[in-house]
Amino acid sequence: MIPQVERDPSIQTHLPESGHSTPSPPASPLLSRSRSKSFLQPNRTLPHRVSWILLSLLLRRQGILLFAPLIYIFCMLFHMRTASFDPGPFINRRPAPGSVYRSPQVYAKLQAAMVADNATADAISTIWKRSYKGVEWKPCVNKSSGVLPESNGFIFIEANGGLNQQRTSICNAVAVAGYLNATLVIPNFHYHSIWKDPSKFGDIYDEEYFVTTLANDVRVVETVPEYLMERFDYNLTKVYNFRVKAWAPTHYYRDSVLPKLLEEKHFFEVFVVFTCHRVIRISPFANRLSFDAPRPVQRFRCLANNVALRFAKPILTLGKTLVKKMKELSANNAGKYVSVHLRFEEDMVAFSCCVFDGGNQEKQDMIAARERGWKGKFTKPGRVIRPGAIRLNGKCPLTPLEVGLMLRGMGFNKSTYIYLASGPIYGANRTMAPLLEMFPNLQTKEMLASEEELAPFKNFSSRMAALDYTVCLHSEVFVTTQGGNFPHFLMGHRRYLFGGHSKTIRPDKRKLAVLFDNPKLGWRSFKHQMLNMRSHSDSKGFKLKRASDSIYIFPCPDCMCRRNKTTATT
């Protein structure tokens, strides 16, 4: 044991008064030990004591160096007094702008200023200003006049989906049959649980006109010949079904389908040999041909879509009547009206997985609708649905209120006549009220036609959609709100009729989601944004087809000819 050294009280300790000190001699070993011992004095804090003990152990036991990082972190936590095991404070984060449906609040904020601004000129007379670089486009689909060579066989397809998805299948089938020099059997329409329409080809399209228009380009027959049907027991499901991959290129049909079509099957009956061409069935057939096809194949598509496919007489007659009534009602605007394709039916709202302002009732309705239409698809284990992200990405269908706000911001005033193309609107009594308040001259096919006139169409969704298609086709302005085959075909058809311009408003729904989530938004700022969006739709009205684009949306230049304006006027 080391004896304690008494300090002589006569020895004075002088501390320098300035910041400089003179060197002092080295401390004696006894004094050093005394200082180390004084480190453990009670006046030292607990973290200092623990740190000193751990440091002493570390210096005496080299093996403990393995734990040096942990010891260092532990000491730092104690010295910084940040070692706390309490949970952090709960932060209530505000949803990202555009992820929540707040359009009713925005409407309440803008309504007074919007009503006061109603005196401005109606946009319908000035909306389309752009032309295409001095070039004029016109329909240009050439039909053949020669005699077709002997057929290579029969192709039978099943068209699935709604009205315009079936139209895609029909036009692609004509293109494939023409390319392979095959005979096309009138397509069969597949019954779907969503559309629930048992209509046949002849119920929607003029079958006779379709066959005669294509007569010199593609052979079309109503059904497979009797002698072939007999071989398959009058059951076309026994016909060999060719499973074609989606977006198949034309060379796939040449290399894989055509050899199968050219195979011959021999039947022997009573010493007589019957030779039978193969019949090929392709089901399903939607989107089974690539958009990037050779020019001759594209010509078949143009011929089918823009010339040969004409609605059946009952649809055509009532459709023309509805168009005539809309033009008469909008006589003050030179017969110009706006058509809006509104996708706010229950099945669309359910499929989108978006959340609106219907509360618990809406939630229960959507769960039931999803289970009815897509059993188990939305409840699979691991599937996560994020309504906010869907809205931010512009994938939610616009509500009637949002459509009304958008159009008023674009300059369409209260007197504008609007034709609404839609199925039954979800919660119509509640959701349609703001739109009717903003546009009291709104019309639907149910308003324009009597119950007797609509009776032959009412229980057939595709026939009702064909009526909507006809009225939208001849409007001055067409507004699409949710993508899909219906607006895509209409845009292409309108380009074909209106010199290459689609005359279509395609809103930027991502931008709208952010604007409609801002209850502090002012009318002037909102209107400025909407006018820019309108101008953008005008500038994009003319567009040439690229290799990967659909010819049904962009008919230029495959289905149309261009003529220089200066040449045309001389």
Coordinates of C-alpha atoms in Angstrom, one line a residue:
M1 CA 0.0 0.0 0.0
I2 CA 1.3 3.4 -0.9
P3 CA 1.5 5.8 2.0
Q4 CA -0.5 9.0 1.8
V5 CA 1.7 12.1 1.3
E6 CA 0.7 15.1 3.5
R7 CA 0.8 18.5 1.8
D8 CA 2.9 21.1 3.5
P9 CA 0.7 24.1 4.2
S10 CA 3.7 26.3 3.9
I11 CA 4.0 25.6 0.2
Q12 CA 2.2 28.3 -1.8
T13 CA 0.7 27.6 -5.2
H14 CA 0.9 30.5 -7.6
L15 CA -1.3 30.5 -10.6
P16 CA -0.3 32.8 -13.5
E17 CA -2.7 35.7 -13.9
S18 CA -2.2 36.0 -17.7
G19 CA -2.9 33.3 -20.3
H20 CA 0.8 32.3 -20.3
S21 CA 2.4 29.8 -18.0
T22 CA 6.0 28.8 -17.4
P23 CA 7.0 25.2 -17.9
S24 CA 6.7 23.1 -14.7
P25 CA 8.8 20.2 -13.7
P26 CA 7.4 16.7 -14.3
A27 CA 5.1 15.4 -11.6
S28 CA 6.3 12.8 -9.3
P29 CA 4.9 9.2 -9.5
L30 CA 3.2 9.6 -6.2
L31 CA 1.5 12.8 -7.3
S32 CA 0.3 11.1 -10.6
R33 CA -1.2 8.2 -8.7
S34 CA -2.8 10.7 -6.4
R35 CA -4.4 12.4 -9.4
S36 CA -5.6 9.1 -10.9
K37 CA -7.2 8.3 -7.6
S38 CA -8.8 11.7 -7.5
F39 CA -10.5 10.9 -10.9
L40 CA -12.7 8.5 -9.0
Q41 CA -13.6 11.1 -6.4
P42 CA -17.3 11.5 -5.7
N43 CA -17.4 14.9 -7.3
R44 CA -16.9 13.2 -10.8
T45 CA -20.0 12.3 -12.7
L46 CA -21.1 8.7 -13.3
P47 CA -20.3 8.8 -17.1
H48 CA -16.7 10.0 -16.3
R49 CA -16.2 7.1 -13.9
V50 CA -17.6 4.5 -16.3
S51 CA -15.4 5.9 -19.1
W52 CA -12.3 5.8 -17.0
I53 CA -12.9 2.2 -15.8
L54 CA -13.5 1.0 -19.4
L55 CA -10.4 2.8 -20.6
S56 CA -8.3 1.1 -17.9
L57 CA -9.6 -2.3 -18.8
L58 CA -9.0 -1.6 -22.5
L59 CA -5.4 -0.7 -21.9
R60 CA -4.8 -3.8 -19.7
R61 CA -6.6 -6.3 -21.9
Q62 CA -5.7 -6.1 -25.5
G63 CA -8.3 -8.7 -26.5
I64 CA -11.0 -6.3 -25.6
L65 CA -10.0 -4.1 -28.5
L66 CA -12.5 -6.2 -30.5
F67 CA -15.2 -4.3 -28.6
A68 CA -13.6 -0.9 -29.0
P69 CA -16.2 0.4 -31.5
L70 CA -19.1 -0.6 -29.2
I71 CA -17.4 0.9 -26.2
Y72 CA -16.7 4.1 -28.0
I73 CA -20.3 4.5 -29.1
F74 CA -21.5 3.7 -25.6
C75 CA -19.2 6.3 -24.1
M76 CA -20.2 8.9 -26.6
L77 CA -23.9 8.4 -25.9
F78 CA -23.3 8.9 -22.2
H79 CA -21.1 11.9 -22.6
M80 CA -23.5 13.6 -25.1
R81 CA -26.4 12.6 -22.8
T82 CA -28.4 11.5 -25.9
A83 CA -29.0 7.9 -24.8
S84 CA -32.8 7.8 -24.6
F85 CA -35.0 4.8 -25.1
D86 CA -38.2 6.8 -25.2
P87 CA -40.1 6.7 -28.6
G88 CA -39.8 9.8 -30.7
P89 CA -42.6 12.3 -31.1
F90 CA -45.5 11.3 -33.5
I91 CA -45.4 13.4 -36.6
N92 CA -48.7 13.8 -38.4
R93 CA -47.6 14.3 -42.0
R94 CA -49.8 16.2 -44.4
P95 CA -50.8 14.1 -47.5
A96 CA -48.9 15.0 -50.6
P97 CA -50.5 17.8 -52.7
G98 CA -52.9 16.2 -55.2
S99 CA -53.4 12.9 -53.3
V100 CA -56.7 13.9 -51.6
Y101 CA -60.1 14.6 -53.2
R102 CA -60.9 18.2 -52.2
S103 CA -62.7 19.4 -55.3
P104 CA -66.0 20.3 -53.5
Q105 CA -64.0 22.7 -51.3
V106 CA -62.3 24.2 -54.3
Y107 CA -65.7 24.6 -56.0
A108 CA -67.1 26.4 -53.0
K109 CA -64.1 28.8 -53.0
L110 CA -64.3 29.6 -56.8
Q111 CA -68.1 29.6 -57.3
A112 CA -68.7 33.3 -56.7
A113 CA -65.8 34.5 -58.9
M114 CA -66.8 32.0 -61.6
V115 CA -70.4 33.2 -61.7
A116 CA -69.2 36.8 -61.9
D117 CA -66.9 35.9 -64.9
N118 CA -69.8 34.4 -66.9
A119 CA -70.0 37.5 -69.1
T120 CA -66.9 36.5 -71.1
A121 CA -67.2 35.2 -74.7
D122 CA -67.9 31.5 -75.1
A123 CA -64.8 29.5 -76.0
I124 CA -66.6 27.3 -78.5
S125 CA -66.3 29.8 -81.3
T126 CA -62.6 30.5 -80.9
I127 CA -61.1 27.3 -79.4
W128 CA -59.3 25.8 -82.5
K129 CA -56.7 28.1 -83.9
R130 CA -53.8 25.9 -85.0
S131 CA -53.2 24.6 -88.5
Y132 CA -50.6 22.1 -89.6
K133 CA -47.6 23.9 -91.2
G134 CA -49.3 24.8 -94.4
V135 CA -50.4 21.2 -95.2
E136 CA -53.9 20.1 -95.7
W137 CA -55.0 16.5 -94.9
K138 CA -57.8 14.6 -96.4
P139 CA -59.2 11.1 -96.3
C140 CA -57.3 8.8 -98.7
V141 CA -58.0 5.1 -98.6
N142 CA -57.6 3.3 -101.9
K143 CA -59.8 0.2 -102.6
S144 CA -58.6 -2.5 -105.0
S145 CA -60.4 -3.1 -108.3
G146 CA -58.8 -6.4 -109.3
V147 CA -59.9 -10.0 -108.8
L148 CA -58.7 -11.7 -105.6
P149 CA -56.7 -14.9 -106.0
E150 CA -57.8 -18.2 -104.6
S151 CA -58.3 -18.1 -100.8
N152 CA -55.7 -19.8 -98.6
G153 CA -58.4 -20.9 -96.0
F154 CA -60.7 -19.5 -93.4
I155 CA -60.0 -17.4 -90.4
F156 CA -62.5 -17.2 -87.6
I157 CA -61.9 -14.8 -84.7
E158 CA -63.6 -14.0 -81.4
A159 CA -63.8 -10.3 -80.6
N160 CA -63.8 -9.6 -76.8
G161 CA -64.3 -6.5 -74.7
G162 CA -66.7 -3.5 -75.3
L163 CA -67.7 -1.7 -78.4
N164 CA -64.4 -0.2 -79.4
Q165 CA -62.2 -3.1 -78.3
Q166 CA -64.3 -5.3 -80.5
R167 CA -63.7 -2.7 -83.3
T168 CA -60.0 -3.2 -82.8
S169 CA -60.4 -6.9 -83.2
I170 CA -62.5 -6.5 -86.4
C171 CA -60.0 -4.2 -88.1
N172 CA -57.0 -6.3 -87.2
A173 CA -58.8 -9.4 -88.4
V174 CA -59.4 -7.8 -91.8
A175 CA -55.7 -6.8 -91.9
V176 CA -54.5 -10.4 -91.1
A177 CA -57.0 -12.0 -93.5
G178 CA -55.9 -9.6 -96.3
Y179 CA -52.2 -10.2 -95.5
L180 CA -52.5 -14.0 -95.6
N181 CA -55.0 -14.0 -98.5
A182 CA -57.5 -15.8 -96.3
T183 CA -61.3 -15.6 -96.1
L184 CA -62.6 -13.9 -93.0
V185 CA -65.6 -15.2 -91.3
I186 CA -67.8 -12.5 -89.7
P187 CA -66.3 -12.2 -86.2
N188 CA -68.1 -13.5 -83.2
F189 CA -68.6 -11.2 -80.2
H190 CA -67.6 -12.7 -76.9
Y191 CA -70.1 -12.1 -74.1
H192 CA -68.5 -10.4 -71.1
S193 CA -69.8 -10.1 -67.5
I194 CA -69.0 -6.4 -67.3
W195 CA -70.7 -5.2 -70.5
K196 CA -73.4 -7.9 -70.5
D197 CA -74.3 -7.4 -74.1
P198 CA -75.3 -10.4 -76.2
S199 CA -75.4 -8.3 -79.5
K200 CA -74.1 -9.9 -82.7
F201 CA -72.1 -8.3 -85.4
G202 CA -75.2 -7.4 -87.5
D203 CA -76.9 -5.8 -84.5
I204 CA -74.2 -3.1 -84.3
Y205 CA -72.7 -2.9 -87.8
D206 CA -74.1 -2.9 -91.3
E207 CA -73.0 -6.4 -92.2
E208 CA -73.9 -6.3 -95.9
Y209 CA -72.1 -3.0 -96.4
F210 CA -69.1 -4.4 -94.6
V211 CA -68.9 -7.4 -96.9
T212 CA -69.5 -5.4 -100.2
T213 CA -67.0 -2.6 -99.3
L214 CA -64.2 -5.2 -98.7
A215 CA -65.2 -7.4 -101.7
N216 CA -62.2 -6.6 -103.8
D217 CA -59.7 -6.6 -101.0
V218 CA -60.7 -9.3 -98.5
R219 CA -63.2 -12.1 -98.8
V220 CA -65.7 -12.0 -96.0
V221 CA -68.4 -14.7 -95.4
E222 CA -71.2 -14.8 -92.9
T223 CA -70.3 -18.3 -91.7
V224 CA -68.0 -21.3 -92.4
P225 CA -69.3 -23.3 -95.4
E226 CA -71.7 -26.2 -94.7
Y227 CA -69.3 -28.9 -95.8
L228 CA -66.7 -27.6 -93.3
M229 CA -69.1 -27.2 -90.5
E230 CA -70.2 -30.8 -90.9
R231 CA -66.6 -31.9 -90.4
F232 CA -66.6 -30.1 -87.0
D233 CA -70.0 -31.3 -86.0
Y234 CA -71.4 -27.8 -86.4
N235 CA -69.4 -26.7 -83.4
L236 CA -66.7 -24.0 -84.1
T237 CA -65.1 -24.6 -80.7
K238 CA -63.7 -27.8 -82.2
V239 CA -61.8 -25.8 -84.7
Y240 CA -58.1 -25.6 -84.0
N241 CA -57.5 -22.5 -81.9
F242 CA -54.3 -20.6 -82.6
R243 CA -53.0 -18.9 -79.5
V244 CA -51.4 -15.8 -80.9
K245 CA -49.3 -13.6 -78.5
A246 CA -50.2 -10.0 -78.0
W247 CA -48.9 -7.4 -80.4
A248 CA -47.6 -10.1 -82.8
P249 CA -45.7 -8.8 -85.8
T250 CA -46.8 -9.6 -89.3
H251 CA -44.0 -12.0 -89.9
Y252 CA -45.3 -14.2 -87.1
Y253 CA -48.5 -14.7 -89.1
R254 CA -46.6 -15.4 -92.2
D255 CA -44.2 -17.9 -90.6
S256 CA -46.4 -19.6 -88.0
V257 CA -50.1 -19.1 -88.9
L258 CA -50.0 -19.3 -92.7
P259 CA -48.3 -22.8 -92.8
K260 CA -51.1 -24.1 -90.5
L261 CA -53.7 -22.5 -92.7
L262 CA -52.3 -24.1 -95.8
E263 CA -52.4 -27.6 -94.4
E264 CA -54.9 -29.9 -96.1
K265 CA -56.9 -32.6 -94.5
H266 CA -58.2 -35.5 -96.6
F267 CA -61.4 -37.3 -95.8
F268 CA -62.3 -40.7 -97.4
E269 CA -66.0 -41.5 -98.0
V270 CA -67.3 -44.1 -100.4
F271 CA -64.1 -44.2 -102.5
V272 CA -64.3 -40.4 -102.9
V273 CA -61.5 -38.2 -101.5
F274 CA -62.5 -34.8 -100.1
T275 CA -59.8 -32.2 -99.7
C276 CA -60.5 -29.6 -97.0
H277 CA -58.6 -26.4 -96.3
R278 CA -57.9 -25.8 -92.6
V279 CA -60.0 -23.4 -90.7
I280 CA -58.2 -21.5 -88.0
R281 CA -59.8 -20.0 -85.0
I282 CA -58.0 -17.2 -83.1
S283 CA -59.4 -16.5 -79.7
P284 CA -59.0 -14.1 -78.0
F285 CA -58.0 -11.7 -80.7
A286 CA -57.9 -8.2 -79.1
N287 CA -54.5 -6.6 -79.6
R288 CA -53.0 -9.5 -81.5
L289 CA -51.4 -7.5 -84.3
S290 CA -48.5 -5.0 -83.9
F291 CA -49.2 -1.3 -84.6
D292 CA -45.9 -1.2 -86.5
A293 CA -47.0 -3.0 -89.7
P294 CA -46.1 -2.7 -93.4
R295 CA -48.0 -0.1 -95.4
P296 CA -50.1 -2.7 -97.3
V297 CA -51.3 -4.1 -93.9
Q298 CA -52.1 -0.6 -92.6
R299 CA -54.2 0.0 -95.7
F300 CA -56.4 -2.9 -94.7
R301 CA -56.8 -1.4 -91.3
C302 CA -57.7 2.0 -92.7
L303 CA -60.2 0.5 -95.1
A304 CA -61.9 -1.5 -92.4
N305 CA -62.1 1.2 -89.7
N306 CA -62.8 4.3 -91.7
V307 CA -64.8 3.0 -94.6
A308 CA -66.2 -0.6 -94.2
L309 CA -67.4 -0.4 -90.6
R310 CA -70.7 1.5 -90.6
F311 CA -73.2 1.3 -87.8
A312 CA -76.4 -0.7 -88.4
K313 CA -79.3 1.2 -89.8
P314 CA -81.3 1.5 -86.5
I315 CA -78.2 3.0 -84.7
L316 CA -77.3 5.2 -87.6
T317 CA -80.9 6.6 -87.9
L318 CA -81.3 7.5 -84.2
G319 CA -77.7 8.7 -84.0
K320 CA -78.3 11.2 -86.8
T321 CA -81.5 12.3 -85.1
L322 CA -79.6 13.0 -81.9
V323 CA -76.9 15.0 -83.7
K324 CA -79.6 17.0 -85.5
K325 CA -81.3 17.9 -82.2
M326 CA -78.0 19.0 -80.6
K327 CA -77.3 21.3 -83.5
E328 CA -80.8 22.8 -83.4
L329 CA -80.4 23.4 -79.6
S330 CA -77.1 25.1 -80.1
A331 CA -78.2 27.3 -83.1
N332 CA -77.0 30.4 -81.3
N333 CA -73.5 29.0 -81.5
A334 CA -73.9 28.1 -85.2
G335 CA -74.9 24.6 -84.3
K336 CA -71.6 23.9 -82.4
Y337 CA -71.7 21.9 -79.2
V338 CA -69.3 20.2 -76.8
S339 CA -69.4 16.5 -76.2
V340 CA -67.9 15.0 -73.0
H341 CA -67.0 11.4 -72.4
L342 CA -67.6 11.0 -68.7
R343 CA -66.3 7.8 -67.1
F344 CA -67.9 8.0 -63.6
E345 CA -70.0 4.8 -63.7
E346 CA -69.9 2.6 -60.7
D347 CA -67.7 -0.1 -62.3
M348 CA -65.1 2.6 -63.4
V349 CA -65.0 4.2 -60.0
A350 CA -64.6 0.7 -58.4
F351 CA -61.8 -0.4 -60.8
S352 CA -59.9 2.8 -60.3
C353 CA -59.6 2.2 -56.6
C354 CA -59.8 6.0 -56.0
V355 CA -61.5 7.5 -53.0
F356 CA -64.0 10.4 -53.4
D357 CA -66.4 12.1 -51.0
G358 CA -69.0 9.4 -50.6
G359 CA -67.8 8.3 -47.1
N360 CA -68.5 4.8 -45.8
Q361 CA -71.4 4.2 -48.2
E362 CA -69.0 4.7 -51.2
K363 CA -66.5 2.4 -49.6
Q364 CA -69.0 -0.4 -49.2
D365 CA -70.4 0.1 -52.7
M366 CA -66.9 -0.1 -54.3
I367 CA -66.0 -3.3 -52.4
A368 CA -69.2 -4.9 -53.6
A369 CA -68.7 -3.7 -57.2
R370 CA -65.1 -5.0 -57.3
E371 CA -66.1 -8.4 -56.0
R372 CA -69.0 -8.5 -58.5
G373 CA -67.0 -7.6 -61.6
W374 CA -63.5 -8.9 -60.7
K375 CA -63.8 -11.7 -58.1
G376 CA -60.8 -11.7 -55.9
K377 CA -58.6 -9.6 -58.1
F378 CA -58.4 -6.7 -55.6
T379 CA -58.2 -8.8 -52.5
K380 CA -55.2 -11.1 -53.4
P381 CA -52.7 -11.5 -50.6
G382 CA -49.9 -8.9 -50.9
R383 CA -51.8 -6.5 -53.1
V384 CA -51.6 -3.0 -51.8
I385 CA -53.9 -0.3 -53.0
R386 CA -52.8 3.3 -52.6
P387 CA -55.6 5.7 -53.6
G388 CA -53.4 8.8 -53.0
A389 CA -50.7 7.6 -55.3
I390 CA -53.3 6.7 -58.0
R391 CA -54.7 10.2 -57.8
L392 CA -51.3 11.8 -57.9
N393 CA -50.5 9.8 -61.0
G394 CA -53.6 11.1 -62.8
K395 CA -55.4 7.8 -62.9
C396 CA -58.6 8.7 -61.1
P397 CA -61.7 9.4 -63.2
L398 CA -62.7 13.0 -63.2
T399 CA -66.0 13.6 -61.3
P400 CA -68.8 15.6 -62.9
L401 CA -67.9 18.5 -60.6
E402 CA -64.3 18.5 -61.8
V403 CA -65.3 18.4 -65.5
G404 CA -67.6 21.4 -64.9
L405 CA -64.9 23.4 -63.2
M406 CA -62.4 22.6 -65.9
L407 CA -64.6 23.6 -68.7
R408 CA -65.7 26.8 -67.1
G409 CA -62.0 27.6 -66.5
M410 CA -61.4 27.0 -70.2
G411 CA -63.9 29.7 -71.1
F412 CA -67.0 27.7 -71.8
N413 CA -69.9 29.7 -70.3
K414 CA -73.2 28.8 -68.8
S415 CA -75.0 28.9 -72.2
T416 CA -72.8 26.2 -73.8
Y417 CA -74.7 23.1 -74.9
I418 CA -73.0 19.9 -73.7
Y419 CA -73.7 16.4 -74.7
L420 CA -72.8 13.9 -72.0
A421 CA -71.7 10.5 -73.3
S422 CA -71.8 8.1 -70.4
G423 CA -73.4 5.1 -68.7
P424 CA -75.3 5.4 -65.4
I425 CA -73.4 7.9 -63.3
Y426 CA -72.5 6.7 -59.8
G427 CA -74.5 8.5 -57.2
A428 CA -76.0 10.7 -60.0
N429 CA -78.5 12.7 -57.8
R430 CA -75.6 13.9 -55.7
T431 CA -72.6 14.0 -58.1
M432 CA -74.3 15.5 -61.1
A433 CA -75.9 18.5 -59.3
P434 CA -72.8 20.8 -59.5
L435 CA -72.2 20.0 -63.2
L436 CA -75.9 20.8 -64.0
E437 CA -75.6 24.0 -62.0
M438 CA -72.6 25.1 -64.1
F439 CA -74.0 23.9 -67.4
P440 CA -77.8 23.9 -67.3
N441 CA -78.0 23.1 -71.0
L442 CA -76.4 19.7 -70.6
Q443 CA -78.1 16.9 -72.6
T444 CA -77.9 13.1 -72.7
K445 CA -79.3 10.6 -75.1
E446 CA -82.0 9.8 -72.5
M447 CA -83.0 13.5 -72.6
L448 CA -83.0 13.9 -76.4
A449 CA -84.7 10.7 -77.3
S450 CA -88.1 9.3 -76.2
E451 CA -88.4 6.1 -74.3
E452 CA -89.9 4.5 -77.4
E453 CA -86.9 5.5 -79.5
L454 CA -84.4 4.2 -76.9
A455 CA -86.3 0.9 -76.2
P456 CA -84.5 -1.2 -78.8
F457 CA -81.1 -0.1 -77.4
K458 CA -81.6 0.3 -73.7
N459 CA -80.6 -3.2 -72.5
F460 CA -77.5 -3.4 -74.8
S461 CA -74.5 -1.5 -73.7
S462 CA -72.6 -1.6 -77.0
R463 CA -75.6 -0.2 -78.9
M464 CA -76.0 2.6 -76.4
A465 CA -72.3 3.3 -76.7
A466 CA -72.7 3.4 -80.5
L467 CA -75.3 6.2 -80.1
D468 CA -72.9 8.2 -77.9
Y469 CA -70.1 7.6 -80.4
T470 CA -72.1 9.1 -83.2
V471 CA -73.1 12.3 -81.4
C472 CA -69.5 12.8 -80.1
L473 CA -68.1 12.3 -83.6
H474 CA -69.9 15.3 -85.0
S475 CA -69.4 17.7 -82.1
E476 CA -67.2 20.8 -82.4
V477 CA -65.3 19.9 -79.3
F478 CA -64.8 16.5 -77.8
V479 CA -63.6 16.2 -74.2
T480 CA -62.0 12.9 -73.0
T481 CA -61.7 12.4 -69.2
Q482 CA -60.4 8.8 -68.7
G483 CA -58.6 7.3 -71.7
G484 CA -59.7 3.9 -73.1
N485 CA -60.7 2.7 -76.5
F486 CA -63.8 4.9 -76.9
P487 CA -61.9 8.2 -76.9
H488 CA -59.0 6.8 -78.8
F489 CA -61.1 5.7 -81.7
L490 CA -63.0 8.9 -81.6
M491 CA -59.9 11.0 -81.8
G492 CA -58.6 9.1 -84.8
H493 CA -62.0 9.2 -86.5
R494 CA -62.3 12.9 -85.9
R495 CA -58.8 13.5 -87.3
Y496 CA -59.9 11.5 -90.4
L497 CA -63.0 13.7 -90.8
F498 CA -61.6 17.1 -89.8
G499 CA -58.5 17.4 -91.9
G500 CA -56.1 15.8 -89.5
H501 CA -57.1 17.7 -86.3
S502 CA -58.8 15.7 -83.5
K503 CA -60.5 18.8 -82.0
T504 CA -60.2 17.1 -78.7
I505 CA -59.5 18.4 -75.2
R506 CA -57.2 16.0 -73.3
P507 CA -56.7 17.4 -69.8
D508 CA -53.5 17.0 -67.8
K509 CA -55.0 15.0 -64.9
R510 CA -51.8 15.1 -62.8
K511 CA -51.9 18.9 -62.9
L512 CA -55.6 18.9 -62.2
A513 CA -55.1 16.6 -59.2
V514 CA -52.8 19.2 -57.6
L515 CA -55.0 22.2 -58.5
F516 CA -58.2 20.5 -57.1
D517 CA -56.4 19.8 -53.9
N518 CA -55.8 23.5 -53.1
P519 CA -58.8 25.1 -51.4
K520 CA -57.0 28.4 -51.4
L521 CA -56.8 28.5 -55.2
G522 CA -58.0 31.8 -56.8
W523 CA -60.2 32.0 -59.8
R524 CA -57.8 34.0 -61.9
S525 CA -54.9 31.6 -61.3
F526 CA -57.1 28.6 -62.0
K527 CA -58.5 30.1 -65.2
H528 CA -54.9 30.9 -66.4
Q529 CA -53.9 27.2 -65.9
M530 CA -57.0 25.9 -67.7
L531 CA -56.5 28.2 -70.7
N532 CA -53.0 26.9 -71.0
M533 CA -54.3 23.4 -70.9
R534 CA -56.8 24.2 -73.6
S535 CA -54.1 25.7 -75.8
H536 CA -52.0 22.6 -75.4
S537 CA -54.8 20.4 -76.6
D538 CA -55.1 22.6 -79.6
S539 CA -51.4 22.4 -80.4
K540 CA -51.5 18.6 -80.1
G541 CA -54.6 18.2 -82.3
F542 CA -52.3 17.6 -85.3
K543 CA -49.9 14.7 -84.9
L544 CA -48.4 12.2 -87.3
K545 CA -48.2 8.5 -86.4
R546 CA -45.0 7.1 -85.1
A547 CA -44.0 3.5 -85.5
S548 CA -45.3 2.4 -82.1
D549 CA -48.5 4.5 -82.2
S550 CA -52.0 3.2 -82.9
I551 CA -53.2 3.9 -86.4
Y552 CA -56.7 4.1 -84.9
I553 CA -55.6 7.3 -83.0
F554 CA -53.2 8.7 -85.6
P555 CA -54.5 8.0 -89.1
C556 CA -52.0 10.4 -90.7
P557 CA -50.2 9.6 -92.9
D558 CA -51.3 5.9 -93.5
C559 CA -55.0 6.7 -94.0
M560 CA -54.8 10.2 -95.3
C561 CA -53.2 12.2 -98.1
R562 CA -51.6 15.6 -97.6
R563 CA -51.9 18.4 -100.1
N564 CA -50.1 21.7 -100.0
K565 CA -52.5 24.5 -99.4
T566 CA -50.9 26.8 -101.9
T567 CA -51.2 24.1 -104.5
A568 CA -54.9 23.5 -103.6
T569 CA -55.8 27.2 -104.1
T570 CA -54.1 27.6 -107.5

